[in-house]
PDB file of C-alpha atoms in Angstrom:
ATOM      1  CA  MET A   1      43.118  48.051  25.592  1.00  0.00           C
ATOM      2  CA  GLY A   2      46.274  46.874  24.410  1.00  0.00           C
ATOM      3  CA  VAL A   3      47.222  50.284  23.045  1.00  0.00           C
ATOM      4  CA  PHE A   4      46.498  51.479  26.635  1.00  0.00           C
ATOM      5  CA  PHE A   5      49.052  48.811  28.036  1.00  0.00           C
ATOM      6  CA  LEU A   6      51.482  49.882  25.414  1.00  0.00           C
ATOM      7  CA  GLY A   7      51.163  53.552  25.932  1.00  0.00           C
ATOM      8  CA  ALA A   8      51.417  52.837  29.933  1.00  0.00           C
ATOM      9  CA  GLY A   9      54.635  50.891  29.422  1.00  0.00           C
ATOM     10  CA  VAL A  10      56.262  53.469  27.015  1.00  0.00           C
ATOM     11  CA  SER A  11      55.394  56.315  29.284  1.00  0.00           C
ATOM     12  CA  LEU A  12      56.618  54.565  32.549  1.00  0.00           C
ATOM     13  CA  TYR A  13      59.887  53.446  30.747  1.00  0.00           C
ATOM     14  CA  HIS A  14      60.428  57.017  29.578  1.00  0.00           C
ATOM     15  CA  GLY A  15      60.117  58.470  33.021  1.00  0.00           C
ATOM     16  CA  VAL A  16      62.069  56.096  34.609  1.00  0.00           C
ATOM     17  CA  THR A  17      65.069  56.257  32.306  1.00  0.00           C
ATOM     18  CA  SER A  18      64.598  60.255  32.322  1.00  0.00           C
ATOM     19  CA  LEU A  19      65.190  60.075  36.214  1.00  0.00           C
ATOM     20  CA  ILE A  20      68.330  57.918  35.656  1.00  0.00           C
ATOM     21  CA  HIS A  21      69.543  59.749  32.758  1.00  0.00           C
ATOM     22  CA  PRO A  22      68.099  63.382  32.423  1.00  0.00           C
ATOM     23  CA  PRO A  23      67.532  64.551  28.974  1.00  0.00           C
ATOM     24  CA  VAL A  24      68.368  67.600  27.251  1.00  0.00           C
ATOM     25  CA  LEU A  25      65.472  70.152  27.284  1.00  0.00           C
ATOM     26  CA  GLU A  26      63.952  70.521  24.048  1.00  0.00           C
ATOM     27  CA  SER A  27      61.993  73.584  22.748  1.00  0.00           C
ATOM     28  CA  LEU A  28      58.858  74.307  24.719  1.00  0.00           C
ATOM     29  CA  PRO A  29      56.875  76.064  22.345  1.00  0.00           C
ATOM     30  CA  TRP A  30      56.755  73.307  19.796  1.00  0.00           C
ATOM     31  CA  ALA A  31      55.804  70.924  22.576  1.00  0.00           C
ATOM     32  CA  LEU A  32      53.200  73.001  23.955  1.00  0.00           C
ATOM     33  CA  ALA A  33      51.796  73.531  20.437  1.00  0.00           C
ATOM     34  CA  VAL A  34      51.541  69.668  19.646  1.00  0.00           C
ATOM     35  CA  LEU A  35      49.739  69.547  23.306  1.00  0.00           C
ATOM     36  CA  GLY A  36      47.326  72.221  22.279  1.00  0.00           C
ATOM     37  CA  GLY A  37      46.279  70.540  19.029  1.00  0.00           C
ATOM     38  CA  SER A  38      45.950  67.237  20.772  1.00  0.00           C
ATOM     39  CA  LEU A  39      43.738  69.053  23.461  1.00  0.00           C
ATOM     40  CA  LEU A  40      41.328  70.650  20.752  1.00  0.00           C
ATOM     41  CA  VAL A  41      40.848  67.124  19.160  1.00  0.00           C
ATOM     42  CA  GLU A  42      40.405  65.090  22.120  1.00  0.00           C
ATOM     43  CA  SER A  43      38.312  67.600  23.786  1.00  0.00           C
ATOM     44  CA  GLY A  44      35.704  67.448  20.891  1.00  0.00           C
ATOM     45  CA  VAL A  45      35.437  63.720  20.689  1.00  0.00           C
ATOM     46  CA  LEU A  46      35.238  63.668  24.688  1.00  0.00           C
ATOM     47  CA  LEU A  47      32.217  65.828  24.723  1.00  0.00           C
ATOM     48  CA  SER A  48      30.680  63.904  21.985  1.00  0.00           C
ATOM     49  CA  ALA A  49      31.306  60.727  24.028  1.00  0.00           C
ATOM     50  CA  ILE A  50      29.974  62.475  27.315  1.00  0.00           C
ATOM     51  CA  GLY A  51      26.614  63.484  25.329  1.00  0.00           C
ATOM     52  CA  HIS A  52      25.979  60.106  23.790  1.00  0.00           C
ATOM     53  CA  ILE A  53      26.560  58.128  27.239  1.00  0.00           C
ATOM     54  CA  ARG A  54      24.362  60.879  29.170  1.00  0.00           C
ATOM     55  CA  LYS A  55      21.697  60.100  26.695  1.00  0.00           C
ATOM     56  CA  SER A  56      21.977  56.596  26.980  1.00  0.00           C
ATOM     57  CA  ALA A  57      22.076  56.583  30.795  1.00  0.00           C
ATOM     58  CA  GLN A  58      18.788  58.561  30.831  1.00  0.00           C
ATOM     59  CA  ASP A  59      17.129  56.127  28.394  1.00  0.00           C
ATOM     60  CA  SER A  60      18.178  53.291  30.833  1.00  0.00           C
ATOM     61  CA  GLY A  61      17.079  55.017  33.903  1.00  0.00           C
ATOM     62  CA  VAL A  62      20.392  54.973  35.483  1.00  0.00           C
ATOM     63  CA  SER A  63      22.950  57.753  36.655  1.00  0.00           C
ATOM     64  CA  PHE A  64      25.914  58.760  34.443  1.00  0.00           C
ATOM     65  CA  ARG A  65      28.347  57.127  36.824  1.00  0.00           C
ATOM     66  CA  GLU A  66      26.484  53.819  36.993  1.00  0.00           C
ATOM     67  CA  TYR A  67      26.327  53.692  33.242  1.00  0.00           C
ATOM     68  CA  VAL A  68      29.826  53.936  32.795  1.00  0.00           C
ATOM     69  CA  VAL A  69      30.596  51.201  35.397  1.00  0.00           C
ATOM     70  CA  ARG A  70      27.724  49.097  34.335  1.00  0.00           C
ATOM     71  CA  GLY A  71      26.172  50.301  31.015  1.00  0.00           C
ATOM     72  CA  ARG A  72      25.513  48.127  27.952  1.00  0.00           C
ATOM     73  CA  ASP A  73      27.500  49.964  25.291  1.00  0.00           C
ATOM     74  CA  PRO A  74      31.229  49.152  26.139  1.00  0.00           C
ATOM     75  CA  SER A  75      32.446  50.724  23.048  1.00  0.00           C
ATOM     76  CA  ALA A  76      30.823  54.205  23.942  1.00  0.00           C
ATOM     77  CA  VAL A  77      32.502  53.860  27.373  1.00  0.00           C
ATOM     78  CA  ALA A  78      35.766  52.990  26.001  1.00  0.00           C
ATOM     79  CA  VAL A  79      35.823  56.005  23.761  1.00  0.00           C
ATOM     80  CA  LEU A  80      34.907  58.158  26.868  1.00  0.00           C
ATOM     81  CA  MET A  81      37.739  56.676  28.889  1.00  0.00           C
ATOM     82  CA  GLU A  82      40.211  57.024  26.188  1.00  0.00           C
ATOM     83  CA  ASP A  83      39.605  60.677  25.498  1.00  0.00           C
ATOM     84  CA  SER A  84      39.328  61.414  29.223  1.00  0.00           C
ATOM     85  CA  ALA A  85      42.696  59.962  29.838  1.00  0.00           C
ATOM     86  CA  ALA A  86      43.857  61.799  26.763  1.00  0.00           C
ATOM     87  CA  VAL A  87      42.754  65.234  27.928  1.00  0.00           C
ATOM     88  CA  LEU A  88      43.899  64.628  31.518  1.00  0.00           C
ATOM     89  CA  GLY A  89      47.300  63.360  30.145  1.00  0.00           C
ATOM     90  CA  VAL A  90      47.678  66.634  27.987  1.00  0.00           C
ATOM     91  CA  PHE A  91      47.122  68.838  31.232  1.00  0.00           C
ATOM     92  CA  LEU A  92      49.566  66.687  32.980  1.00  0.00           C
ATOM     93  CA  ALA A  93      52.082  66.912  30.074  1.00  0.00           C
ATOM     94  CA  ALA A  94      51.664  70.543  29.812  1.00  0.00           C
ATOM     95  CA  GLY A  95      51.877  71.275  33.642  1.00  0.00           C
ATOM     96  CA  CYS A  96      55.059  69.124  33.867  1.00  0.00           C
ATOM     97  CA  LEU A  97      56.743  70.648  30.847  1.00  0.00           C
ATOM     98  CA  GLY A  98      55.959  74.064  31.973  1.00  0.00           C
ATOM     99  CA  LEU A  99      57.730  72.955  35.643  1.00  0.00           C
ATOM    100  CA  THR A 100      60.610  71.711  33.735  1.00  0.00           C
ATOM    101  CA  HIS A 101      60.863  74.952  31.823  1.00  0.00           C
ATOM    102  CA  VAL A 102      60.589  77.323  34.672  1.00  0.00           C
ATOM    103  CA  LEU A 103      62.877  75.365  37.248  1.00  0.00           C
ATOM    104  CA  ASN A 104      65.099  74.209  34.434  1.00  0.00           C
ATOM    105  CA  SER A 105      64.791  70.536  35.898  1.00  0.00           C
ATOM    106  CA  PRO A 106      64.083  67.452  33.834  1.00  0.00           C
ATOM    107  CA  VAL A 107      62.875  65.739  36.657  1.00  0.00           C
ATOM    108  CA  TYR A 108      59.159  67.005  36.535  1.00  0.00           C
ATOM    109  CA  ASP A 109      59.102  66.019  32.870  1.00  0.00           C
ATOM    110  CA  ALA A 110      59.951  62.203  34.062  1.00  0.00           C
ATOM    111  CA  ILE A 111      57.393  62.523  36.628  1.00  0.00           C
ATOM    112  CA  GLY A 112      54.767  63.618  34.237  1.00  0.00           C
ATOM    113  CA  SER A 113      55.649  60.622  32.087  1.00  0.00           C
ATOM    114  CA  ILE A 114      55.253  58.441  35.002  1.00  0.00           C
ATOM    115  CA  CYS A 115      51.906  59.839  36.108  1.00  0.00           C
ATOM    116  CA  ILE A 116      50.547  59.597  32.510  1.00  0.00           C
ATOM    117  CA  GLY A 117      51.970  55.927  32.379  1.00  0.00           C
ATOM    118  CA  THR A 118      50.020  55.308  35.657  1.00  0.00           C
ATOM    119  CA  LEU A 119      46.781  56.934  34.308  1.00  0.00           C
ATOM    120  CA  LEU A 120      46.958  54.663  30.911  1.00  0.00           C
ATOM    121  CA  GLY A 121      47.533  51.597  33.152  1.00  0.00           C
ATOM    122  CA  THR A 122      44.476  52.425  35.441  1.00  0.00           C
ATOM    123  CA  VAL A 123      42.073  53.186  32.409  1.00  0.00           C
ATOM    124  CA  ALA A 124      43.567  49.882  30.667  1.00  0.00           C
ATOM    125  CA  LEU A 125      42.820  47.773  33.883  1.00  0.00           C
ATOM    126  CA  PHE A 126      39.341  49.389  34.259  1.00  0.00           C
ATOM    127  CA  LEU A 127      38.336  48.508  30.620  1.00  0.00           C
ATOM    128  CA  VAL A 128      39.696  44.908  31.163  1.00  0.00           C
ATOM    129  CA  GLN A 129      37.526  44.182  34.364  1.00  0.00           C
ATOM    130  CA  ARG A 130      34.465  45.800  32.796  1.00  0.00           C
ATOM    131  CA  ASN A 131      34.866  44.050  29.289  1.00  0.00           C
ATOM    132  CA  GLY A 132      35.521  41.036  31.037  1.00  0.00           C
ATOM    133  CA  GLU A 133      32.002  40.935  32.828  1.00  0.00           C
ATOM    134  CA  LEU A 134      30.452  41.354  29.407  1.00  0.00           C
ATOM    135  CA  LEU A 135      32.327  38.702  27.970  1.00  0.00           C
ATOM    136  CA  VAL A 136      31.422  36.000  30.492  1.00  0.00           C
ATOM    137  CA  GLY A 137      27.926  37.424  31.165  1.00  0.00           C
ATOM    138  CA  ARG A 138      26.473  39.269  34.361  1.00  0.00           C
ATOM    139  CA  THR A 139      23.376  38.984  36.356  1.00  0.00           C
ATOM    140  CA  ILE A 140      20.502  41.404  35.373  1.00  0.00           C
ATOM    141  CA  ASP A 141      19.024  43.892  37.634  1.00  0.00           C
ATOM    142  CA  ALA A 142      16.967  42.453  40.132  1.00  0.00           C
ATOM    143  CA  ASN A 143      13.842  44.387  39.525  1.00  0.00           C
ATOM    144  CA  LYS A 144      13.950  43.576  35.932  1.00  0.00           C
ATOM    145  CA  LEU A 145      14.340  40.029  36.661  1.00  0.00           C
ATOM    146  CA  ARG A 146      11.464  39.942  38.985  1.00  0.00           C
ATOM    147  CA  ARG A 147       9.360  41.785  36.291  1.00  0.00           C
ATOM    148  CA  ILE A 148      10.086  39.052  33.832  1.00  0.00           C
ATOM    149  CA  ILE A 149       9.436  36.281  36.496  1.00  0.00           C
ATOM    150  CA  GLU A 150       6.060  37.598  37.228  1.00  0.00           C
ATOM    151  CA  ILE A 151       5.032  37.719  33.770  1.00  0.00           C
ATOM    152  CA  ILE A 152       5.626  34.200  33.222  1.00  0.00           C
ATOM    153  CA  GLU A 153       4.441  33.101  36.886  1.00  0.00           C
ATOM    154  CA  ASN A 154       1.061  35.124  36.531  1.00  0.00           C
ATOM    155  CA  ASP A 155       0.309  33.227  33.270  1.00  0.00           C
ATOM    156  CA  VAL A 156      -2.658  30.871  33.641  1.00  0.00           C
ATOM    157  CA  MET A 157      -0.801  27.909  31.905  1.00  0.00           C
ATOM    158  CA  VAL A 158       2.213  27.944  34.300  1.00  0.00           C
ATOM    159  CA  ARG A 159       2.216  26.117  37.493  1.00  0.00           C
ATOM    160  CA  SER A 160       5.738  26.814  38.505  1.00  0.00           C
ATOM    161  CA  ILE A 161       9.136  28.050  37.186  1.00  0.00           C
ATOM    162  CA  HIS A 162      12.584  26.732  38.148  1.00  0.00           C
ATOM    163  CA  ASP A 163      16.262  26.970  37.295  1.00  0.00           C
ATOM    164  CA  ILE A 164      16.087  30.546  36.244  1.00  0.00           C
ATOM    165  CA  LYS A 165      19.108  32.077  34.504  1.00  0.00           C
ATOM    166  CA  ALA A 166      19.194  35.770  33.442  1.00  0.00           C
ATOM    167  CA  VAL A 167      22.420  37.238  31.731  1.00  0.00           C
ATOM    168  CA  ASP A 168      23.218  40.514  30.648  1.00  0.00           C
ATOM    169  CA  LEU A 169      25.383  40.412  27.604  1.00  0.00           C
ATOM    170  CA  GLY A 170      25.627  43.975  26.850  1.00  0.00           C
ATOM    171  CA  ALA A 171      24.513  46.139  24.021  1.00  0.00           C
ATOM    172  CA  HIS A 172      20.782  46.152  25.039  1.00  0.00           C
ATOM    173  CA  THR A 173      20.791  42.396  24.989  1.00  0.00           C
ATOM    174  CA  ILE A 174      19.460  39.856  27.715  1.00  0.00           C
ATOM    175  CA  ARG A 175      19.428  36.045  27.567  1.00  0.00           C
ATOM    176  CA  PHE A 176      16.726  34.510  29.969  1.00  0.00           C
ATOM    177  CA  LYS A 177      16.245  31.132  30.506  1.00  0.00           C
ATOM    178  CA  ALA A 178      14.184  28.886  32.809  1.00  0.00           C
ATOM    179  CA  GLU A 179      12.366  25.367  33.182  1.00  0.00           C
ATOM    180  CA  VAL A 180       8.460  25.833  33.319  1.00  0.00           C
ATOM    181  CA  ASN A 181       6.190  23.322  34.868  1.00  0.00           C
ATOM    182  CA  PHE A 182       2.923  23.950  32.806  1.00  0.00           C
ATOM    183  CA  ASP A 183      -0.492  23.162  34.252  1.00  0.00           C
ATOM    184  CA  GLY A 184      -1.638  19.992  32.148  1.00  0.00           C
ATOM    185  CA  ARG A 185      -5.471  20.667  32.758  1.00  0.00           C
ATOM    186  CA  GLU A 186      -4.935  24.278  31.465  1.00  0.00           C
ATOM    187  CA  VAL A 187      -3.274  23.369  28.491  1.00  0.00           C
ATOM    188  CA  ALA A 188      -5.745  20.246  27.611  1.00  0.00           C
ATOM    189  CA  ARG A 189      -8.415  22.948  28.429  1.00  0.00           C
ATOM    190  CA  ALA A 190      -6.964  25.260  25.641  1.00  0.00           C
ATOM    191  CA  HIS A 191      -7.152  22.332  23.168  1.00  0.00           C
ATOM    192  CA  VAL A 192     -10.740  21.455  24.121  1.00  0.00           C
ATOM    193  CA  ASN A 193     -11.751  25.140  23.752  1.00  0.00           C
ATOM    194  CA  LYS A 194     -10.633  25.207  20.214  1.00  0.00           C
ATOM    195  CA  MET A 195     -13.061  21.999  19.460  1.00  0.00           C
ATOM    196  CA  ASP A 196     -16.538  21.410  18.780  1.00  0.00           C
ATOM    197  CA  LEU A 197     -17.728  19.275  21.890  1.00  0.00           C
ATOM    198  CA  GLU A 198     -20.779  17.893  20.168  1.00  0.00           C
ATOM    199  CA  VAL A 199     -18.593  16.714  17.065  1.00  0.00           C
ATOM    200  CA  LEU A 200     -16.067  15.330  19.713  1.00  0.00           C
ATOM    201  CA  MET A 201     -18.853  13.680  21.493  1.00  0.00           C
ATOM    202  CA  LYS A 202     -19.962  11.998  17.980  1.00  0.00           C
ATOM    203  CA  GLU A 203     -16.298  10.727  17.394  1.00  0.00           C
ATOM    204  CA  VAL A 204     -16.180   9.089  21.021  1.00  0.00           C
ATOM    205  CA  SER A 205     -19.387   7.232  20.566  1.00  0.00           C
ATOM    206  CA  GLN A 206     -18.210   5.817  17.176  1.00  0.00           C
ATOM    207  CA  LEU A 207     -15.109   4.279  18.983  1.00  0.00           C
ATOM    208  CA  THR A 208     -15.802   0.416  19.005  1.00  0.00           C
ATOM    209  CA  THR A 209     -12.219  -0.909  19.189  1.00  0.00           C
ATOM    210  CA  VAL A 210      -8.902  -0.609  21.237  1.00  0.00           C
ATOM    211  CA  SER A 211      -7.541   0.304  17.746  1.00  0.00           C
ATOM    212  CA  ASP A 212      -9.884   3.202  17.330  1.00  0.00           C
ATOM    213  CA  LEU A 213      -9.366   4.438  20.945  1.00  0.00           C
ATOM    214  CA  GLU A 214      -5.552   4.248  20.459  1.00  0.00           C
ATOM    215  CA  HIS A 215      -5.685   6.356  17.301  1.00  0.00           C
ATOM    216  CA  PHE A 216      -8.281   8.579  18.678  1.00  0.00           C
ATOM    217  CA  LEU A 217      -5.835   9.408  21.965  1.00  0.00           C
ATOM    218  CA  LEU A 218      -2.770   9.606  19.998  1.00  0.00           C
ATOM    219  CA  ASN A 219      -4.425  12.116  17.486  1.00  0.00           C
ATOM    220  CA  HIS A 220      -5.740  14.348  20.173  1.00  0.00           C
ATOM    221  CA  GLY A 221      -2.379  13.915  22.232  1.00  0.00           C
ATOM    222  CA  GLU A 222      -0.489  15.275  19.428  1.00  0.00           C
ATOM    223  CA  LYS A 223      -2.748  18.165  19.252  1.00  0.00           C
ATOM    224  CA  VAL A 224      -1.979  18.921  23.011  1.00  0.00           C
ATOM    225  CA  VAL A 225       1.604  19.032  22.391  1.00  0.00           C
ATOM    226  CA  ASP A 226       1.223  21.321  19.383  1.00  0.00           C
ATOM    227  CA  VAL A 227      -1.022  23.353  21.946  1.00  0.00           C
ATOM    228  CA  LEU A 228       1.665  23.487  24.393  1.00  0.00           C
ATOM    229  CA  ALA A 229       4.286  24.427  21.959  1.00  0.00           C
ATOM    230  CA  MET A 230       2.025  27.408  20.908  1.00  0.00           C
ATOM    231  CA  GLU A 231       1.533  28.367  24.427  1.00  0.00           C
ATOM    232  CA  VAL A 232       5.399  28.496  25.184  1.00  0.00           C
ATOM    233  CA  ASP A 233       5.991  30.699  22.056  1.00  0.00           C
ATOM    234  CA  ARG A 234       3.244  32.947  23.376  1.00  0.00           C
ATOM    235  CA  ILE A 235       4.778  33.512  26.807  1.00  0.00           C
ATOM    236  CA  GLU A 236       8.124  34.130  25.227  1.00  0.00           C
ATOM    237  CA  ARG A 237       6.611  37.032  23.106  1.00  0.00           C
ATOM    238  CA  ASN A 238       5.088  38.297  25.975  1.00  0.00           C
ATOM    239  CA  VAL A 239       8.174  38.654  27.891  1.00  0.00           C
ATOM    240  CA  LYS A 240      10.130  39.996  24.741  1.00  0.00           C
ATOM    241  CA  LYS A 241       7.316  42.702  24.317  1.00  0.00           C
ATOM    242  CA  ALA A 242       7.266  43.848  28.067  1.00  0.00           C
ATOM    243  CA  ASN A 243      11.303  43.648  28.102  1.00  0.00           C
ATOM    244  CA  PRO A 244      12.382  44.859  24.660  1.00  0.00           C
ATOM    245  CA  ASP A 245      16.149  43.964  25.898  1.00  0.00           C
ATOM    246  CA  CYS A 246      15.014  40.560  26.473  1.00  0.00           C
ATOM    247  CA  ARG A 247      16.060  39.315  23.012  1.00  0.00           C
ATOM    248  CA  HIS A 248      16.761  35.559  23.792  1.00  0.00           C
ATOM    249  CA  VAL A 249      14.151  33.798  25.741  1.00  0.00           C
ATOM    250  CA  ASP A 250      14.340  29.940  26.097  1.00  0.00           C
ATOM    251  CA  LEU A 251      11.798  28.321  28.284  1.00  0.00           C
ATOM    252  CA  GLU A 252      12.110  24.537  28.778  1.00  0.00           C
ATOM    253  CA  ILE A 253       9.131  22.481  29.363  1.00  0.00           C
ATOM    254  CA  LEU A 254       9.447  20.397  32.681  1.00  0.00           C
TER     255      LEU A 254
END
């Protein structure tokens, strides 16, 4: 982006100074040859960038324009904007040089420089605004957020979900965080289902002192906590499996 701002500044400076102090007209053929070579190179890269972004937009299920504005690959969009500005700048420069040569007036060359500087500055501001959103993070699509929430809420272990935060970090990466109120009875049931109840009854019948009871409760309490941790991991895996872009899932227990 710094290159865009620098290019904008230089082009605007050249345009303004050319209006104040009109330069001597140079050889047009050489200038057009350089512009023609630049057009060939930049057009090839631009077509490649358009193809890449079109494919990415189709994979994401959005339009080409929407992907340029809110897509998750800022580097590809930067290349697209850079080469679009370069190709448009070549046409502007060639047109203004042609007018300068035909009308024998350096004013059109100066106007072309000002237009190119404005174009580069506009592209730079667009990239600053767009990449700034990625740096601070932005909320994910409402439909995708709703699907993630439904996966968690529909789980038998979950009683309610609170303090939801979902951020699109770009590059097909989503970070999801929420506080989950688990159903204690279901968690305990999951622990009990893993045990032989007849064996458990024998253990209970052998409890004769308060110390034995305390040891029994502490032992099974620790196992219930382990079950709860496994259930959290399971739900996080379910969210990631249903939403591959959701690479960071953090569920906190209320």
